[in-house]
Amino acid sequence: MASSAARSYDPDALRERLLPERGGSVNESIPQLAAADPDHCAVALVTAGGDVRGSRGAAEPFSVQSAVKPFLFALALLDTGGEAHDRVGIEPTGEAFDAIKLESGTGRPPNPMVNAGALLTAALVDGGDADGRAERIRSGLSAFAGRELAIDDDVARSEHLLGDRNHALAHLMRAEGALQAEADDAVSAYARACAVLVDAEALAVMGATLALGGRNPVTGRRVVPAEVARDVVAVMASCGVYDGSGRWMRSVGVPAKSSVSGAIVLSAPGVLGAAIVGPPLDEQGTSVRGRIGSELLSAELGLHLFGADRG
Ligand code: GLN
């Protein structure tokens, strides 16, 4: 049911319904994010058959920010042959994305969806040094998106310069023995990962690739093994919306990742990938339009994982 309904779903109709939602405020952690147009709104869907449906604005670029975290985790699992599972926890924190907190007892980052975990996974991908890792991340994300993505160097510089909490986390993880790379290299690779430019359509293809077992439904190319995709989507379900993850799973019921650029990437297992973009955020750093749009999309297509009507 969900798959055939997804093929005829009109993303512009959903966008129109989201435009009057004016709550939340744009993130101001770096000048480039503060300059985002609060009225920007876009929706994109990618079905299991590789149909891509984008609303107006779905080709407008923005920096991926934390929506990169599931894909960094996937690349780290791939490049370490699964060893990344031992290096990062998978339990939700109930805290903000940039909390200065590691797993008690082990000193590992609590999960790969918070900043501590993503700093570590960015340092675990192949590449040797920060430049090599940034390029490996850019090309890996491009495989998920099915097209060549670029890094916005200005955004990366701002992230690196202004990311004091990320520097603190990287040093803390070094002190705990959790991070083996240089602290500054980890921040540099992570800052550039957050600065990769995507648009709603690219992000929806990326989400679909995870939802569909690691094979990009548009290019037909396998990007990661099925078990890597499954593990990543499982962690998105429990940790993807930070301290709002429990509420998200009840009200939307689709594994997703939020980001400070106002994008949400959704991976509905076996059915579709989607992205909903709107820069104003709520207190948990979740796009207000993204959250409302995700609830509507899930209800209309019967995507809720725990709904008895899931098609
Ligand atoms: N660049 C941001 C940071 O690390 C990403 C955070 C986010 O999107 N939640 O602070």
Tab-separated table of C-alpha atoms and ligand atoms in Angstrom:
chain	number	residue	atom	x	y	z
A	1	MET	CA	0.000	0.000	0.000
A	2	ALA	CA	2.647	2.515	1.047
A	3	SER	CA	4.834	1.858	-2.017
A	4	SER	CA	2.119	2.459	-4.606
A	5	ALA	CA	0.754	5.487	-2.724
A	6	ALA	CA	4.304	6.914	-2.568
A	7	ARG	CA	4.631	6.785	-6.345
A	8	SER	CA	1.676	9.139	-6.802
A	9	TYR	CA	2.294	11.340	-3.732
A	10	ASP	CA	2.414	15.069	-4.506
A	11	PRO	CA	5.305	16.717	-2.613
A	12	ASP	CA	4.127	20.204	-3.650
A	13	ALA	CA	0.782	19.643	-1.937
A	14	LEU	CA	2.586	18.774	1.316
A	15	ARG	CA	4.860	21.809	0.928
A	16	GLU	CA	1.837	24.090	0.478
A	17	ARG	CA	0.373	22.798	3.718
A	18	LEU	CA	3.632	23.426	5.572
A	19	LEU	CA	4.145	27.013	4.391
A	20	PRO	CA	1.718	28.565	6.931
A	21	GLU	CA	3.614	26.880	9.831
A	22	ARG	CA	5.776	29.699	11.134
A	23	GLY	CA	7.099	28.416	14.483
A	24	GLY	CA	10.730	28.004	15.535
A	25	SER	CA	13.877	29.985	14.866
A	26	VAL	CA	16.798	29.659	12.487
A	27	ASN	CA	20.069	28.319	13.975
A	28	GLU	CA	22.707	31.006	14.439
A	29	SER	CA	25.776	28.935	15.327
A	30	ILE	CA	27.586	30.058	12.155
A	31	PRO	CA	26.909	33.082	9.921
A	32	GLN	CA	26.033	30.932	6.907
A	33	LEU	CA	23.231	29.152	8.804
A	34	ALA	CA	22.002	32.409	10.364
A	35	ALA	CA	21.571	33.768	6.821
A	36	ALA	CA	19.198	30.945	5.785
A	37	ASP	CA	15.826	32.010	4.390
A	38	PRO	CA	13.270	31.075	7.097
A	39	ASP	CA	10.578	30.745	4.424
A	40	HIS	CA	12.464	28.111	2.438
A	41	CYS	CA	10.567	24.840	2.411
A	42	ALA	CA	11.060	21.758	0.268
A	43	VAL	CA	9.905	18.140	0.208
A	44	ALA	CA	11.345	15.204	-1.739
A	45	LEU	CA	10.491	11.511	-1.879
A	46	VAL	CA	12.342	8.587	-3.444
A	47	THR	CA	10.542	5.277	-3.873
A	48	ALA	CA	11.923	1.750	-3.839
A	49	GLY	CA	11.651	1.750	-7.633
A	50	GLY	CA	13.903	4.813	-7.868
A	51	ASP	CA	11.198	7.405	-8.675
A	52	VAL	CA	12.329	10.804	-7.422
A	53	ARG	CA	9.603	13.346	-6.645
A	54	GLY	CA	10.636	16.829	-5.531
A	55	SER	CA	8.565	19.903	-4.657
A	56	ARG	CA	9.430	23.478	-5.550
A	57	GLY	CA	12.737	24.320	-3.884
A	58	ALA	CA	13.894	20.682	-3.791
A	59	ALA	CA	17.011	21.529	-5.822
A	60	GLU	CA	18.046	24.412	-3.567
A	61	PRO	CA	21.394	23.638	-1.894
A	62	PHE	CA	22.162	23.781	1.843
A	63	SER	CA	24.852	22.305	4.074
A	64	VAL	CA	23.876	18.845	5.266
A	65	GLN	CA	24.939	19.427	8.918
A	66	SER	CA	23.866	16.648	11.290
A	67	ALA	CA	21.835	14.848	8.638
A	68	VAL	CA	25.269	13.544	7.615
A	69	LYS	CA	25.613	11.483	10.807
A	70	PRO	CA	23.852	8.257	9.692
A	71	PHE	CA	25.972	8.224	6.537
A	72	LEU	CA	29.202	8.847	8.457
A	73	PHE	CA	28.294	5.913	10.702
A	74	ALA	CA	27.641	3.753	7.624
A	75	LEU	CA	30.989	4.702	6.049
A	76	ALA	CA	32.814	4.089	9.331
A	77	LEU	CA	31.225	0.627	9.638
A	78	LEU	CA	32.139	-0.138	6.043
A	79	ASP	CA	35.723	1.099	6.280
A	80	THR	CA	36.464	-0.561	9.625
A	81	GLY	CA	34.801	-3.859	8.699
A	82	GLY	CA	32.344	-3.419	11.569
A	83	GLU	CA	34.929	-2.452	14.214
A	84	ALA	CA	33.171	0.916	14.562
A	85	HIS	CA	30.489	-1.000	16.517
A	86	ASP	CA	32.974	-1.494	19.355
A	87	ARG	CA	34.122	2.124	19.329
A	88	VAL	CA	30.792	3.928	19.722
A	89	GLY	CA	27.708	3.176	21.832
A	90	ILE	CA	24.140	2.915	20.531
A	91	GLU	CA	22.036	4.099	23.446
A	92	PRO	CA	19.956	7.302	23.347
A	93	THR	CA	21.245	10.071	25.610
A	94	GLY	CA	18.143	12.139	26.373
A	95	GLU	CA	20.460	15.123	25.991
A	96	ALA	CA	21.241	17.805	23.430
A	97	PHE	CA	23.254	16.940	20.316
A	98	ASP	CA	26.403	18.702	21.530
A	99	ALA	CA	26.351	17.589	25.184
A	100	ILE	CA	29.840	17.167	26.635
A	101	LYS	CA	29.169	13.644	27.776
A	102	LEU	CA	30.682	10.245	27.058
A	103	GLU	CA	29.388	6.792	27.966
A	104	SER	CA	30.064	6.119	31.631
A	105	GLY	CA	32.478	3.295	32.257
A	106	THR	CA	33.828	3.055	28.706
A	107	GLY	CA	34.576	6.677	27.743
A	108	ARG	CA	33.100	5.966	24.297
A	109	PRO	CA	30.734	8.399	22.610
A	110	PRO	CA	27.149	7.486	23.590
A	111	ASN	CA	25.885	6.991	20.015
A	112	PRO	CA	26.815	7.993	16.440
A	113	MET	CA	23.936	10.494	16.064
A	114	VAL	CA	25.249	12.997	18.642
A	115	ASN	CA	28.298	15.153	17.959
A	116	ALA	CA	30.707	13.074	20.047
A	117	GLY	CA	29.834	9.963	18.043
A	118	ALA	CA	30.001	11.704	14.680
A	119	LEU	CA	33.400	13.216	15.499
A	120	LEU	CA	34.581	9.677	16.134
A	121	THR	CA	32.974	8.083	13.062
A	122	ALA	CA	34.415	10.884	10.880
A	123	ALA	CA	37.837	9.923	12.248
A	124	LEU	CA	37.274	6.207	11.578
A	125	VAL	CA	36.702	6.421	7.825
A	126	ASP	CA	39.608	5.616	5.520
A	127	GLY	CA	41.830	8.394	4.238
A	128	GLY	CA	44.915	8.625	6.467
A	129	ASP	CA	44.753	12.302	7.386
A	130	ALA	CA	42.009	14.943	7.706
A	131	ASP	CA	42.139	15.875	3.994
A	132	GLY	CA	42.024	12.225	2.907
A	133	ARG	CA	39.119	11.505	5.242
A	134	ALA	CA	37.184	14.563	4.083
A	135	GLU	CA	37.560	13.395	0.488
A	136	ARG	CA	36.570	9.826	1.398
A	137	ILE	CA	33.483	11.230	3.174
A	138	ARG	CA	32.597	13.482	0.220
A	139	SER	CA	32.879	10.624	-2.262
A	140	GLY	CA	31.035	8.177	0.025
A	141	LEU	CA	28.165	10.636	0.494
A	142	SER	CA	28.118	11.144	-3.281
A	143	ALA	CA	27.568	7.406	-3.742
A	144	PHE	CA	24.615	7.571	-1.327
A	145	ALA	CA	23.214	10.573	-3.250
A	146	GLY	CA	23.923	9.133	-6.698
A	147	ARG	CA	25.710	12.265	-7.828
A	148	GLU	CA	28.890	14.198	-7.071
A	149	LEU	CA	28.480	16.389	-3.989
A	150	ALA	CA	30.776	19.283	-3.043
A	151	ILE	CA	32.006	20.710	0.245
A	152	ASP	CA	31.243	24.385	1.014
A	153	ASP	CA	34.671	25.518	2.242
A	154	ASP	CA	33.324	28.664	3.941
A	155	VAL	CA	30.846	26.635	5.973
A	156	ALA	CA	33.582	24.123	6.853
A	157	ARG	CA	35.880	26.920	8.023
A	158	SER	CA	33.151	28.451	10.194
A	159	GLU	CA	32.279	25.065	11.689
A	160	HIS	CA	35.915	24.427	12.488
A	161	LEU	CA	36.547	27.904	13.904
A	162	LEU	CA	33.333	28.255	15.921
A	163	GLY	CA	32.823	24.631	16.976
A	164	ASP	CA	34.265	25.010	20.480
A	165	ARG	CA	32.150	22.212	21.924
A	166	ASN	CA	33.295	19.879	19.135
A	167	HIS	CA	36.945	20.681	19.918
A	168	ALA	CA	36.206	20.021	23.599
A	169	LEU	CA	34.555	16.676	22.784
A	170	ALA	CA	37.431	15.589	20.550
A	171	HIS	CA	39.996	16.386	23.257
A	172	LEU	CA	37.914	14.627	25.899
A	173	MET	CA	37.671	11.510	23.709
A	174	ARG	CA	41.456	11.609	23.170
A	175	ALA	CA	41.961	11.815	26.922
A	176	GLU	CA	39.658	8.797	27.404
A	177	GLY	CA	41.471	6.797	24.725
A	178	ALA	CA	38.297	6.636	22.591
A	179	LEU	CA	39.718	8.751	19.781
A	180	GLN	CA	43.055	7.817	18.280
A	181	ALA	CA	43.302	10.478	15.549
A	182	GLU	CA	44.522	13.991	16.423
A	183	ALA	CA	41.685	15.958	18.010
A	184	ASP	CA	41.968	18.755	15.450
A	185	ASP	CA	41.942	16.248	12.555
A	186	ALA	CA	38.711	14.728	13.837
A	187	VAL	CA	37.079	18.176	14.126
A	188	SER	CA	38.349	19.126	10.685
A	189	ALA	CA	36.959	15.989	8.992
A	190	TYR	CA	33.640	16.324	10.849
A	191	ALA	CA	33.370	20.068	10.031
A	192	ARG	CA	33.835	19.307	6.352
A	193	ALA	CA	31.317	16.450	6.523
A	194	CYS	CA	28.727	18.890	7.967
A	195	ALA	CA	29.577	21.351	5.169
A	196	VAL	CA	28.761	18.992	2.286
A	197	LEU	CA	26.152	20.665	0.087
A	198	VAL	CA	22.984	18.708	-0.602
A	199	ASP	CA	19.432	19.561	-1.586
A	200	ALA	CA	16.148	17.929	-0.615
A	201	GLU	CA	16.278	15.552	-3.585
A	202	ALA	CA	19.847	14.411	-2.918
A	203	LEU	CA	19.078	13.893	0.764
A	204	ALA	CA	15.960	11.886	-0.067
A	205	VAL	CA	18.014	9.593	-2.332
A	206	MET	CA	20.526	9.179	0.501
A	207	GLY	CA	17.732	8.268	2.933
A	208	ALA	CA	16.248	5.872	0.402
A	209	THR	CA	19.593	4.100	-0.039
A	210	LEU	CA	19.655	3.344	3.696
A	211	ALA	CA	15.958	2.426	3.749
A	212	LEU	CA	16.417	-0.001	0.880
A	213	GLY	CA	19.240	-2.069	2.306
A	214	GLY	CA	22.235	-0.026	1.152
A	215	ARG	CA	21.551	-0.119	-2.584
A	216	ASN	CA	20.919	3.251	-4.236
A	217	PRO	CA	17.500	2.852	-5.939
A	218	VAL	CA	18.290	5.525	-8.546
A	219	THR	CA	21.747	4.409	-9.692
A	220	GLY	CA	21.278	0.734	-8.839
A	221	ARG	CA	24.699	0.798	-7.172
A	222	ARG	CA	25.310	-0.977	-3.858
A	223	VAL	CA	26.826	1.581	-1.484
A	224	VAL	CA	27.003	-0.415	1.775
A	225	PRO	CA	26.094	-4.010	2.715
A	226	ALA	CA	22.501	-4.648	3.805
A	227	GLU	CA	23.482	-5.328	7.412
A	228	VAL	CA	25.301	-1.961	7.645
A	229	ALA	CA	22.209	-0.146	6.324
A	230	ARG	CA	19.968	-2.029	8.759
A	231	ASP	CA	22.192	-1.224	11.748
A	232	VAL	CA	22.344	2.461	10.821
A	233	VAL	CA	18.557	2.750	10.374
A	234	ALA	CA	18.055	1.020	13.747
A	235	VAL	CA	20.204	3.663	15.462
A	236	MET	CA	18.391	6.463	13.594
A	237	ALA	CA	15.168	5.076	15.072
A	238	SER	CA	16.382	5.281	18.664
A	239	CYS	CA	18.756	8.276	18.559
A	240	GLY	CA	18.207	10.259	15.340
A	241	VAL	CA	16.230	13.140	16.833
A	242	TYR	CA	18.385	13.465	19.982
A	243	ASP	CA	16.318	14.126	23.110
A	244	GLY	CA	13.193	14.236	20.928
A	245	SER	CA	13.660	10.668	19.620
A	246	GLY	CA	11.008	9.025	21.805
A	247	ARG	CA	8.340	11.547	20.893
A	248	TRP	CA	9.378	11.259	17.215
A	249	MET	CA	8.976	7.491	17.150
A	250	ARG	CA	5.530	7.770	18.667
A	251	SER	CA	4.241	10.573	16.446
A	252	VAL	CA	6.082	9.865	13.152
A	253	GLY	CA	7.295	6.277	13.573
A	254	VAL	CA	9.887	6.535	10.794
A	255	PRO	CA	13.658	6.439	11.475
A	256	ALA	CA	15.013	9.906	10.735
A	257	LYS	CA	17.845	12.335	11.350
A	258	SER	CA	17.434	16.038	12.070
A	259	SER	CA	19.972	18.798	11.464
A	260	VAL	CA	20.561	22.450	12.324
A	261	SER	CA	20.196	23.464	8.688
A	262	GLY	CA	16.526	22.503	9.089
A	263	ALA	CA	16.629	19.349	7.021
A	264	ILE	CA	15.195	16.025	8.101
A	265	VAL	CA	16.123	12.840	6.285
A	266	LEU	CA	13.753	9.906	6.669
A	267	SER	CA	14.358	6.222	5.940
A	268	ALA	CA	11.168	4.134	5.902
A	269	PRO	CA	12.535	0.556	5.801
A	270	GLY	CA	11.793	-1.241	2.553
A	271	VAL	CA	9.540	1.549	1.311
A	272	LEU	CA	11.097	4.953	0.673
A	273	GLY	CA	13.467	7.743	1.557
A	274	ALA	CA	12.368	11.345	2.030
A	275	ALA	CA	13.674	14.748	3.013
A	276	ILE	CA	11.735	17.696	4.369
A	277	VAL	CA	13.495	21.047	4.710
A	278	GLY	CA	12.572	24.206	6.607
A	279	PRO	CA	15.258	26.179	8.504
A	280	PRO	CA	13.322	27.302	11.652
A	281	LEU	CA	13.996	24.821	14.492
A	282	ASP	CA	12.284	23.899	17.768
A	283	GLU	CA	14.134	23.619	21.128
A	284	GLN	CA	15.518	20.182	20.265
A	285	GLY	CA	17.045	21.476	17.044
A	286	THR	CA	14.374	19.810	14.899
A	287	SER	CA	12.896	21.641	11.920
A	288	VAL	CA	9.349	22.677	12.827
A	289	ARG	CA	8.058	22.252	9.279
A	290	GLY	CA	10.138	19.085	8.979
A	291	ARG	CA	8.490	17.555	12.027
A	292	ILE	CA	4.953	18.508	11.040
A	293	GLY	CA	5.583	17.401	7.449
A	294	SER	CA	6.996	14.071	8.627
A	295	GLU	CA	3.918	13.422	10.760
A	296	LEU	CA	1.637	14.154	7.792
A	297	LEU	CA	3.716	12.096	5.351
A	298	SER	CA	3.838	9.126	7.728
A	299	ALA	CA	0.087	9.249	8.376
A	300	GLU	CA	-0.841	9.661	4.720
A	301	LEU	CA	1.413	6.893	3.409
A	302	GLY	CA	0.959	4.532	6.367
A	303	LEU	CA	4.691	4.581	7.157
A	304	HIS	CA	4.564	4.270	10.978
A	305	LEU	CA	6.741	1.264	11.853
A	306	PHE	CA	4.440	0.234	14.682
A	307	GLY	CA	1.162	0.947	12.920
A	308	ALA	CA	-0.884	-2.155	12.227
A	309	ASP	CA	-1.888	-0.590	8.885
A	310	ARG	CA	1.700	-0.405	7.595
A	311	GLY	CA	1.637	-1.516	3.978
B	1	GLN	N1	27.607	21.547	12.631
B	1	GLN	C1	26.780	21.285	13.720
B	1	GLN	C2	27.606	20.995	14.957
B	1	GLN	O1	28.377	20.078	15.015
B	1	GLN	C3	25.842	20.169	13.405
B	1	GLN	C4	24.870	20.015	14.475
B	1	GLN	C5	23.487	19.649	14.043
B	1	GLN	O2	23.113	19.736	12.864
B	1	GLN	N2	22.668	19.304	15.012
B	1	GLN	O3	27.491	21.693	15.916
